[in-house]
Amino acid sequence: FEMTSTRRATDVSSFFQNAERMFSALNEKLEKPVREHLFAVYSTLALGVGIAAFGAAAHLFTTALRAGFMLSIVSFGLMMALLATPPTRENEKKRLGYFIGFCFTTGISLGPLLEMSIAVDPSIIATALFSTVLIFGAFSLASLHAESTKYIFLGGTLMSCSLGLLLVTLFFRSLIPISLILFAGLAISCAFVLYDTQLIVEKNRRGDHDYVWHSVELFIDFVQIFRYITVILSEKRSRDDRRRRDD
């Protein structure tokens, strides 16, 4: 028992030491202005994820705010309003307001997916969120630690893959297993994290300090990963339940 406890303590200590080295390496790799910009971006992203959670709760636990076509128009309109508003200090609060509204309406739009997952197994939501945070964090760190800007060149390829996946989903869905489509979508979303993270760093180095819009880009990546993981877990749990009933 003592040996097991010692081993666990050593593993935990090693984990924190590795994490400390990882972030220390970032301090050496990234300039101070870039680090400060990334802190603003990820802080705003965390706020957006929290606001989206409130939006999802509003759909699940109230009847006043429900996902629908008009809400999608409002969400798109808020994103366009944010994009059209110049990123000046005078407009900062207004743009943050647009960002909060966009995240809130996006959270509401997740409501039907969450309802479906809860009907299958309520634990899917927590598992999907935890997995999303881990995956998003891992790919973000991989992008920041990369030796070059190689991931920026993924942009055209990722756009083509996204369009191809959309066409497959619309016209050839019956010919391809749904699990393959879902995992392909998840892979593309993870690759977008690599691309967007490096692009944000390079934009900042070239004078683009719009942390609010950069947060929107990462927020969309985060939500897409969460969507795919939630559907994948729900599909898997449903298949397992059907097998148990058949047995």
C-alpha atoms as a printed R data frame, in Angstrom:
    type eleno elety resid chain resno       x       y       z
1   ATOM     1    CA   PHE     A     1   0.000   0.000   0.000
2   ATOM     2    CA   GLU     A     2   2.833   2.388   0.897
3   ATOM     3    CA   MET     A     3   4.619   1.585  -2.355
4   ATOM     4    CA   THR     A     4   1.423   2.239  -4.325
5   ATOM     5    CA   SER     A     5   0.862   5.562  -2.553
6   ATOM     6    CA   THR     A     6   4.462   6.590  -3.177
7   ATOM     7    CA   ARG     A     7   4.167   5.685  -6.850
8   ATOM     8    CA   ARG     A     8   0.968   7.725  -7.197
9   ATOM     9    CA   ALA     A     9   2.547  10.707  -5.468
10  ATOM    10    CA   THR     A    10   5.542  10.429  -7.793
11  ATOM    11    CA   ASP     A    11   3.271  10.255 -10.856
12  ATOM    12    CA   VAL     A    12   1.370  13.359  -9.751
13  ATOM    13    CA   SER     A    13   4.627  15.200  -9.032
14  ATOM    14    CA   SER     A    14   5.992  14.233 -12.456
15  ATOM    15    CA   PHE     A    15   2.794  15.422 -14.120
16  ATOM    16    CA   PHE     A    16   3.016  18.876 -12.548
17  ATOM    17    CA   GLN     A    17   6.735  19.107 -13.289
18  ATOM    18    CA   ASN     A    18   6.092  18.288 -16.953
19  ATOM    19    CA   ALA     A    19   3.283  20.835 -17.078
20  ATOM    20    CA   GLU     A    20   5.544  23.465 -15.542
21  ATOM    21    CA   ARG     A    21   8.270  22.754 -18.098
22  ATOM    22    CA   MET     A    22   5.729  22.922 -20.894
23  ATOM    23    CA   PHE     A    23   4.523  26.395 -19.938
24  ATOM    24    CA   SER     A    24   8.051  27.578 -19.186
25  ATOM    25    CA   ALA     A    25   8.998  26.600 -22.726
26  ATOM    26    CA   LEU     A    26   6.136  28.739 -24.027
27  ATOM    27    CA   ASN     A    27   7.448  31.713 -22.068
28  ATOM    28    CA   GLU     A    28  10.764  31.293 -23.842
29  ATOM    29    CA   LYS     A    29   9.241  30.678 -27.276
30  ATOM    30    CA   LEU     A    30   6.602  33.432 -27.341
31  ATOM    31    CA   GLU     A    31   7.245  37.142 -26.942
32  ATOM    32    CA   LYS     A    32   5.625  38.956 -24.028
33  ATOM    33    CA   PRO     A    33   3.101  40.868 -26.219
34  ATOM    34    CA   VAL     A    34   2.006  37.577 -27.803
35  ATOM    35    CA   ARG     A    35   1.640  35.917 -24.397
36  ATOM    36    CA   GLU     A    36  -0.454  38.838 -23.144
37  ATOM    37    CA   HIS     A    37  -2.637  38.673 -26.246
38  ATOM    38    CA   LEU     A    38  -3.150  34.922 -25.846
39  ATOM    39    CA   PHE     A    39  -4.084  35.442 -22.193
40  ATOM    40    CA   ALA     A    40  -6.765  37.921 -23.283
41  ATOM    41    CA   VAL     A    41  -7.981  35.548 -26.008
42  ATOM    42    CA   TYR     A    42  -8.254  32.471 -23.799
43  ATOM    43    CA   SER     A    43  -9.786  34.445 -20.915
44  ATOM    44    CA   THR     A    44 -12.463  35.745 -23.285
45  ATOM    45    CA   LEU     A    45 -12.916  32.247 -24.695
46  ATOM    46    CA   ALA     A    46 -13.477  30.863 -21.188
47  ATOM    47    CA   LEU     A    47 -16.082  33.587 -20.619
48  ATOM    48    CA   GLY     A    48 -17.767  32.649 -23.890
49  ATOM    49    CA   VAL     A    49 -17.911  28.950 -23.000
50  ATOM    50    CA   GLY     A    50 -19.468  29.837 -19.644
51  ATOM    51    CA   ILE     A    51 -22.052  32.088 -21.322
52  ATOM    52    CA   ALA     A    52 -22.843  29.310 -23.813
53  ATOM    53    CA   ALA     A    53 -23.452  26.964 -20.880
54  ATOM    54    CA   PHE     A    54 -26.002  29.446 -19.515
55  ATOM    55    CA   GLY     A    55 -27.637  29.548 -22.948
56  ATOM    56    CA   ALA     A    56 -27.866  25.773 -23.083
57  ATOM    57    CA   ALA     A    57 -29.371  25.740 -19.578
58  ATOM    58    CA   ALA     A    58 -31.907  28.358 -20.686
59  ATOM    59    CA   HIS     A    59 -33.076  26.006 -23.427
60  ATOM    60    CA   LEU     A    60 -33.168  22.943 -21.181
61  ATOM    61    CA   PHE     A    61 -34.833  24.420 -18.105
62  ATOM    62    CA   THR     A    62 -37.074  27.191 -19.429
63  ATOM    63    CA   THR     A    63 -39.678  27.588 -22.148
64  ATOM    64    CA   ALA     A    64 -38.923  31.243 -22.853
65  ATOM    65    CA   LEU     A    65 -35.791  30.658 -24.940
66  ATOM    66    CA   ARG     A    66 -35.824  27.767 -27.381
67  ATOM    67    CA   ALA     A    67 -33.592  26.913 -30.321
68  ATOM    68    CA   GLY     A    68 -35.091  27.699 -33.698
69  ATOM    69    CA   PHE     A    69 -34.553  29.254 -37.127
70  ATOM    70    CA   MET     A    70 -35.002  32.832 -35.913
71  ATOM    71    CA   LEU     A    71 -32.446  32.269 -33.172
72  ATOM    72    CA   SER     A    72 -29.937  31.078 -35.789
73  ATOM    73    CA   ILE     A    73 -30.477  34.318 -37.696
74  ATOM    74    CA   VAL     A    74 -29.936  36.334 -34.505
75  ATOM    75    CA   SER     A    75 -26.745  34.417 -33.731
76  ATOM    76    CA   PHE     A    76 -25.392  34.962 -37.253
77  ATOM    77    CA   GLY     A    77 -26.385  38.634 -37.100
78  ATOM    78    CA   LEU     A    78 -24.505  39.142 -33.836
79  ATOM    79    CA   MET     A    79 -21.376  37.555 -35.310
80  ATOM    80    CA   MET     A    80 -21.607  39.782 -38.401
81  ATOM    81    CA   ALA     A    81 -22.183  42.852 -36.229
82  ATOM    82    CA   LEU     A    82 -19.049  41.990 -34.252
83  ATOM    83    CA   LEU     A    83 -17.062  41.511 -37.439
84  ATOM    84    CA   ALA     A    84 -18.333  44.804 -38.886
85  ATOM    85    CA   THR     A    85 -17.544  46.864 -35.762
86  ATOM    86    CA   PRO     A    86 -13.976  48.240 -35.828
87  ATOM    87    CA   PRO     A    87 -11.790  46.841 -33.016
88  ATOM    88    CA   THR     A    88 -11.105  50.159 -31.317
89  ATOM    89    CA   ARG     A    89 -10.917  50.881 -27.603
90  ATOM    90    CA   GLU     A    90 -14.142  52.900 -27.869
91  ATOM    91    CA   ASN     A    91 -15.963  49.883 -29.350
92  ATOM    92    CA   GLU     A    92 -14.505  47.292 -26.962
93  ATOM    93    CA   LYS     A    93 -17.542  47.029 -24.665
94  ATOM    94    CA   LYS     A    94 -19.950  46.968 -27.611
95  ATOM    95    CA   ARG     A    95 -17.978  44.188 -29.290
96  ATOM    96    CA   LEU     A    96 -17.805  42.217 -26.052
97  ATOM    97    CA   GLY     A    97 -21.586  42.579 -25.843
98  ATOM    98    CA   TYR     A    98 -21.939  41.158 -29.355
99  ATOM    99    CA   PHE     A    99 -19.586  38.333 -28.384
100 ATOM   100    CA   ILE     A   100 -21.585  37.490 -25.254
101 ATOM   101    CA   GLY     A   101 -24.830  37.540 -27.232
102 ATOM   102    CA   PHE     A   102 -23.332  35.290 -29.914
103 ATOM   103    CA   CYS     A   103 -22.098  32.792 -27.318
104 ATOM   104    CA   PHE     A   104 -25.428  32.823 -25.474
105 ATOM   105    CA   THR     A   105 -27.479  32.156 -28.608
106 ATOM   106    CA   THR     A   106 -24.986  29.477 -29.693
107 ATOM   107    CA   GLY     A   107 -25.485  27.801 -26.320
108 ATOM   108    CA   ILE     A   108 -29.252  27.865 -26.810
109 ATOM   109    CA   SER     A   109 -28.822  26.285 -30.254
110 ATOM   110    CA   LEU     A   110 -27.023  23.374 -28.566
111 ATOM   111    CA   GLY     A   111 -30.154  22.646 -26.538
112 ATOM   112    CA   PRO     A   112 -31.759  20.043 -28.872
113 ATOM   113    CA   LEU     A   113 -28.478  18.110 -29.094
114 ATOM   114    CA   LEU     A   114 -28.151  18.126 -25.310
115 ATOM   115    CA   GLU     A   115 -31.763  16.967 -24.899
116 ATOM   116    CA   MET     A   116 -31.091  14.045 -27.227
117 ATOM   117    CA   SER     A   117 -27.930  13.089 -25.332
118 ATOM   118    CA   ILE     A   118 -29.616  13.375 -21.930
119 ATOM   119    CA   ALA     A   119 -32.371  11.043 -23.143
120 ATOM   120    CA   VAL     A   120 -29.691   8.457 -23.960
121 ATOM   121    CA   ASP     A   121 -27.476   8.994 -20.892
122 ATOM   122    CA   PRO     A   122 -27.128  12.228 -18.855
123 ATOM   123    CA   SER     A   123 -23.452  11.480 -18.124
124 ATOM   124    CA   ILE     A   124 -22.626  11.982 -21.819
125 ATOM   125    CA   ILE     A   125 -22.686  15.780 -21.412
126 ATOM   126    CA   ALA     A   126 -20.045  15.872 -18.681
127 ATOM   127    CA   THR     A   127 -17.883  13.338 -20.511
128 ATOM   128    CA   ALA     A   128 -18.130  15.270 -23.769
129 ATOM   129    CA   LEU     A   129 -17.272  18.579 -22.098
130 ATOM   130    CA   PHE     A   130 -14.278  17.119 -20.256
131 ATOM   131    CA   SER     A   131 -13.052  15.430 -23.446
132 ATOM   132    CA   THR     A   132 -13.480  18.652 -25.414
133 ATOM   133    CA   VAL     A   133 -11.422  20.640 -22.914
134 ATOM   134    CA   LEU     A   134  -8.639  18.026 -23.013
135 ATOM   135    CA   ILE     A   135  -8.584  17.752 -26.805
136 ATOM   136    CA   PHE     A   136  -8.830  21.496 -27.388
137 ATOM   137    CA   GLY     A   137  -6.078  22.153 -24.843
138 ATOM   138    CA   ALA     A   138  -3.799  19.466 -26.273
139 ATOM   139    CA   PHE     A   139  -4.094  20.717 -29.850
140 ATOM   140    CA   SER     A   140  -3.679  24.341 -28.745
141 ATOM   141    CA   LEU     A   141  -0.446  23.496 -26.916
142 ATOM   142    CA   ALA     A   142   0.765  21.404 -29.858
143 ATOM   143    CA   SER     A   143   0.226  24.375 -32.141
144 ATOM   144    CA   LEU     A   144   1.976  26.820 -29.821
145 ATOM   145    CA   HIS     A   145   4.939  24.474 -29.298
146 ATOM   146    CA   ALA     A   146   5.388  23.758 -33.015
147 ATOM   147    CA   GLU     A   147   8.820  24.727 -34.308
148 ATOM   148    CA   SER     A   148   7.470  26.608 -37.306
149 ATOM   149    CA   THR     A   149   4.286  28.086 -38.747
150 ATOM   150    CA   LYS     A   150   3.554  24.926 -40.741
151 ATOM   151    CA   TYR     A   151  -0.036  24.646 -39.535
152 ATOM   152    CA   ILE     A   152  -0.966  27.995 -41.097
153 ATOM   153    CA   PHE     A   153  -0.662  26.334 -44.497
154 ATOM   154    CA   LEU     A   154  -3.478  23.951 -43.556
155 ATOM   155    CA   GLY     A   155  -6.081  26.637 -44.252
156 ATOM   156    CA   GLY     A   156  -6.895  25.775 -47.870
157 ATOM   157    CA   THR     A   157  -6.817  22.038 -47.225
158 ATOM   158    CA   LEU     A   158  -9.153  22.331 -44.238
159 ATOM   159    CA   MET     A   159 -11.635  24.457 -46.196
160 ATOM   160    CA   SER     A   160 -11.649  21.875 -48.987
161 ATOM   161    CA   CYS     A   161 -12.091  19.014 -46.498
162 ATOM   162    CA   SER     A   162 -14.962  20.852 -44.783
163 ATOM   163    CA   LEU     A   163 -16.709  21.420 -48.105
164 ATOM   164    CA   GLY     A   164 -16.156  17.797 -49.101
165 ATOM   165    CA   LEU     A   165 -17.563  16.558 -45.788
166 ATOM   166    CA   LEU     A   166 -20.610  18.796 -46.227
167 ATOM   167    CA   LEU     A   167 -21.267  17.420 -49.711
168 ATOM   168    CA   VAL     A   168 -20.857  13.851 -48.480
169 ATOM   169    CA   THR     A   169 -23.267  14.507 -45.616
170 ATOM   170    CA   LEU     A   170 -25.864  16.057 -47.923
171 ATOM   171    CA   PHE     A   171 -25.723  13.685 -50.900
172 ATOM   172    CA   PHE     A   172 -23.944  10.455 -49.952
173 ATOM   173    CA   ARG     A   173 -24.895   9.977 -46.308
174 ATOM   174    CA   SER     A   174 -26.663   6.683 -46.984
175 ATOM   175    CA   LEU     A   175 -23.537   5.230 -48.616
176 ATOM   176    CA   ILE     A   176 -21.050   6.023 -45.847
177 ATOM   177    CA   PRO     A   177 -21.245   4.901 -42.194
178 ATOM   178    CA   ILE     A   178 -22.302   7.768 -39.926
179 ATOM   179    CA   SER     A   179 -19.435   6.977 -37.561
180 ATOM   180    CA   LEU     A   180 -16.908   7.626 -40.343
181 ATOM   181    CA   ILE     A   181 -18.501  11.005 -41.112
182 ATOM   182    CA   LEU     A   182 -18.484  11.953 -37.431
183 ATOM   183    CA   PHE     A   183 -14.853  11.030 -36.855
184 ATOM   184    CA   ALA     A   184 -13.832  12.834 -40.050
185 ATOM   185    CA   GLY     A   185 -15.638  15.947 -38.823
186 ATOM   186    CA   LEU     A   186 -13.949  15.666 -35.431
187 ATOM   187    CA   ALA     A   187 -10.526  15.330 -37.072
188 ATOM   188    CA   ILE     A   188 -11.138  18.410 -39.222
189 ATOM   189    CA   SER     A   189 -12.288  20.403 -36.172
190 ATOM   190    CA   CYS     A   190  -9.146  19.425 -34.257
191 ATOM   191    CA   ALA     A   191  -6.995  20.461 -37.219
192 ATOM   192    CA   PHE     A   192  -8.751  23.835 -37.225
193 ATOM   193    CA   VAL     A   193  -7.548  24.343 -33.638
194 ATOM   194    CA   LEU     A   194  -3.949  23.875 -34.856
195 ATOM   195    CA   TYR     A   195  -4.527  26.251 -37.750
196 ATOM   196    CA   ASP     A   196  -6.440  28.979 -35.913
197 ATOM   197    CA   THR     A   197  -4.085  29.006 -32.924
198 ATOM   198    CA   GLN     A   198  -0.991  29.563 -35.046
199 ATOM   199    CA   LEU     A   199  -2.841  32.063 -37.238
200 ATOM   200    CA   ILE     A   200  -3.836  34.098 -34.180
201 ATOM   201    CA   VAL     A   201  -0.213  34.218 -32.998
202 ATOM   202    CA   GLU     A   202   1.049  35.337 -36.410
203 ATOM   203    CA   LYS     A   203  -1.738  37.911 -36.786
204 ATOM   204    CA   ASN     A   204  -0.792  39.378 -33.432
205 ATOM   205    CA   ARG     A   205   2.858  39.584 -34.441
206 ATOM   206    CA   ARG     A   206   1.772  41.520 -37.536
207 ATOM   207    CA   GLY     A   207  -0.226  44.035 -35.502
208 ATOM   208    CA   ASP     A   208  -3.686  42.449 -35.238
209 ATOM   209    CA   HIS     A   209  -4.691  42.789 -31.565
210 ATOM   210    CA   ASP     A   210  -8.404  41.978 -31.974
211 ATOM   211    CA   TYR     A   211  -8.662  39.490 -29.108
212 ATOM   212    CA   VAL     A   212 -12.465  39.447 -29.241
213 ATOM   213    CA   TRP     A   213 -12.655  38.167 -32.811
214 ATOM   214    CA   HIS     A   214  -9.804  35.748 -32.214
215 ATOM   215    CA   SER     A   215 -11.845  34.375 -29.307
216 ATOM   216    CA   VAL     A   216 -14.786  33.874 -31.679
217 ATOM   217    CA   GLU     A   217 -12.614  31.778 -33.988
218 ATOM   218    CA   LEU     A   218 -11.491  29.504 -31.163
219 ATOM   219    CA   PHE     A   219 -14.987  29.423 -29.648
220 ATOM   220    CA   ILE     A   220 -16.377  28.055 -32.917
221 ATOM   221    CA   ASP     A   221 -13.664  25.371 -32.934
222 ATOM   222    CA   PHE     A   222 -14.458  24.454 -29.321
223 ATOM   223    CA   VAL     A   223 -18.192  24.165 -29.994
224 ATOM   224    CA   GLN     A   224 -17.639  22.054 -33.101
225 ATOM   225    CA   ILE     A   225 -15.449  19.591 -31.203
226 ATOM   226    CA   PHE     A   226 -18.050  19.422 -28.427
227 ATOM   227    CA   ARG     A   227 -20.831  18.748 -30.947
228 ATOM   228    CA   TYR     A   228 -18.985  15.902 -32.628
229 ATOM   229    CA   ILE     A   229 -17.906  14.263 -29.368
230 ATOM   230    CA   THR     A   230 -21.438  14.494 -27.959
231 ATOM   231    CA   VAL     A   231 -22.952  12.866 -31.045
232 ATOM   232    CA   ILE     A   232 -20.235  10.181 -31.174
233 ATOM   233    CA   LEU     A   233 -20.777   9.272 -27.512
234 ATOM   234    CA   SER     A   234 -24.559   9.265 -27.936
235 ATOM   235    CA   GLU     A   235 -24.374   7.033 -30.994
236 ATOM   236    CA   LYS     A   236 -22.040   4.630 -29.199
237 ATOM   237    CA   ARG     A   237 -24.222   4.463 -26.091
238 ATOM   238    CA   SER     A   238 -27.321   3.872 -28.211
239 ATOM   239    CA   ARG     A   239 -25.622   1.014 -30.084
240 ATOM   240    CA   ASP     A   240 -24.508  -0.549 -26.804
241 ATOM   241    CA   ASP     A   241 -28.049  -0.335 -25.421
242 ATOM   242    CA   ARG     A   242 -29.477  -1.955 -28.548
243 ATOM   243    CA   ARG     A   243 -26.944  -4.804 -28.321
244 ATOM   244    CA   ARG     A   244 -27.810  -5.404 -24.668
245 ATOM   245    CA   ARG     A   245 -31.510  -5.527 -25.494
246 ATOM   246    CA   ASP     A   246 -30.910  -7.910 -28.396
247 ATOM   247    CA   ASP     A   247 -28.835 -10.201 -26.153
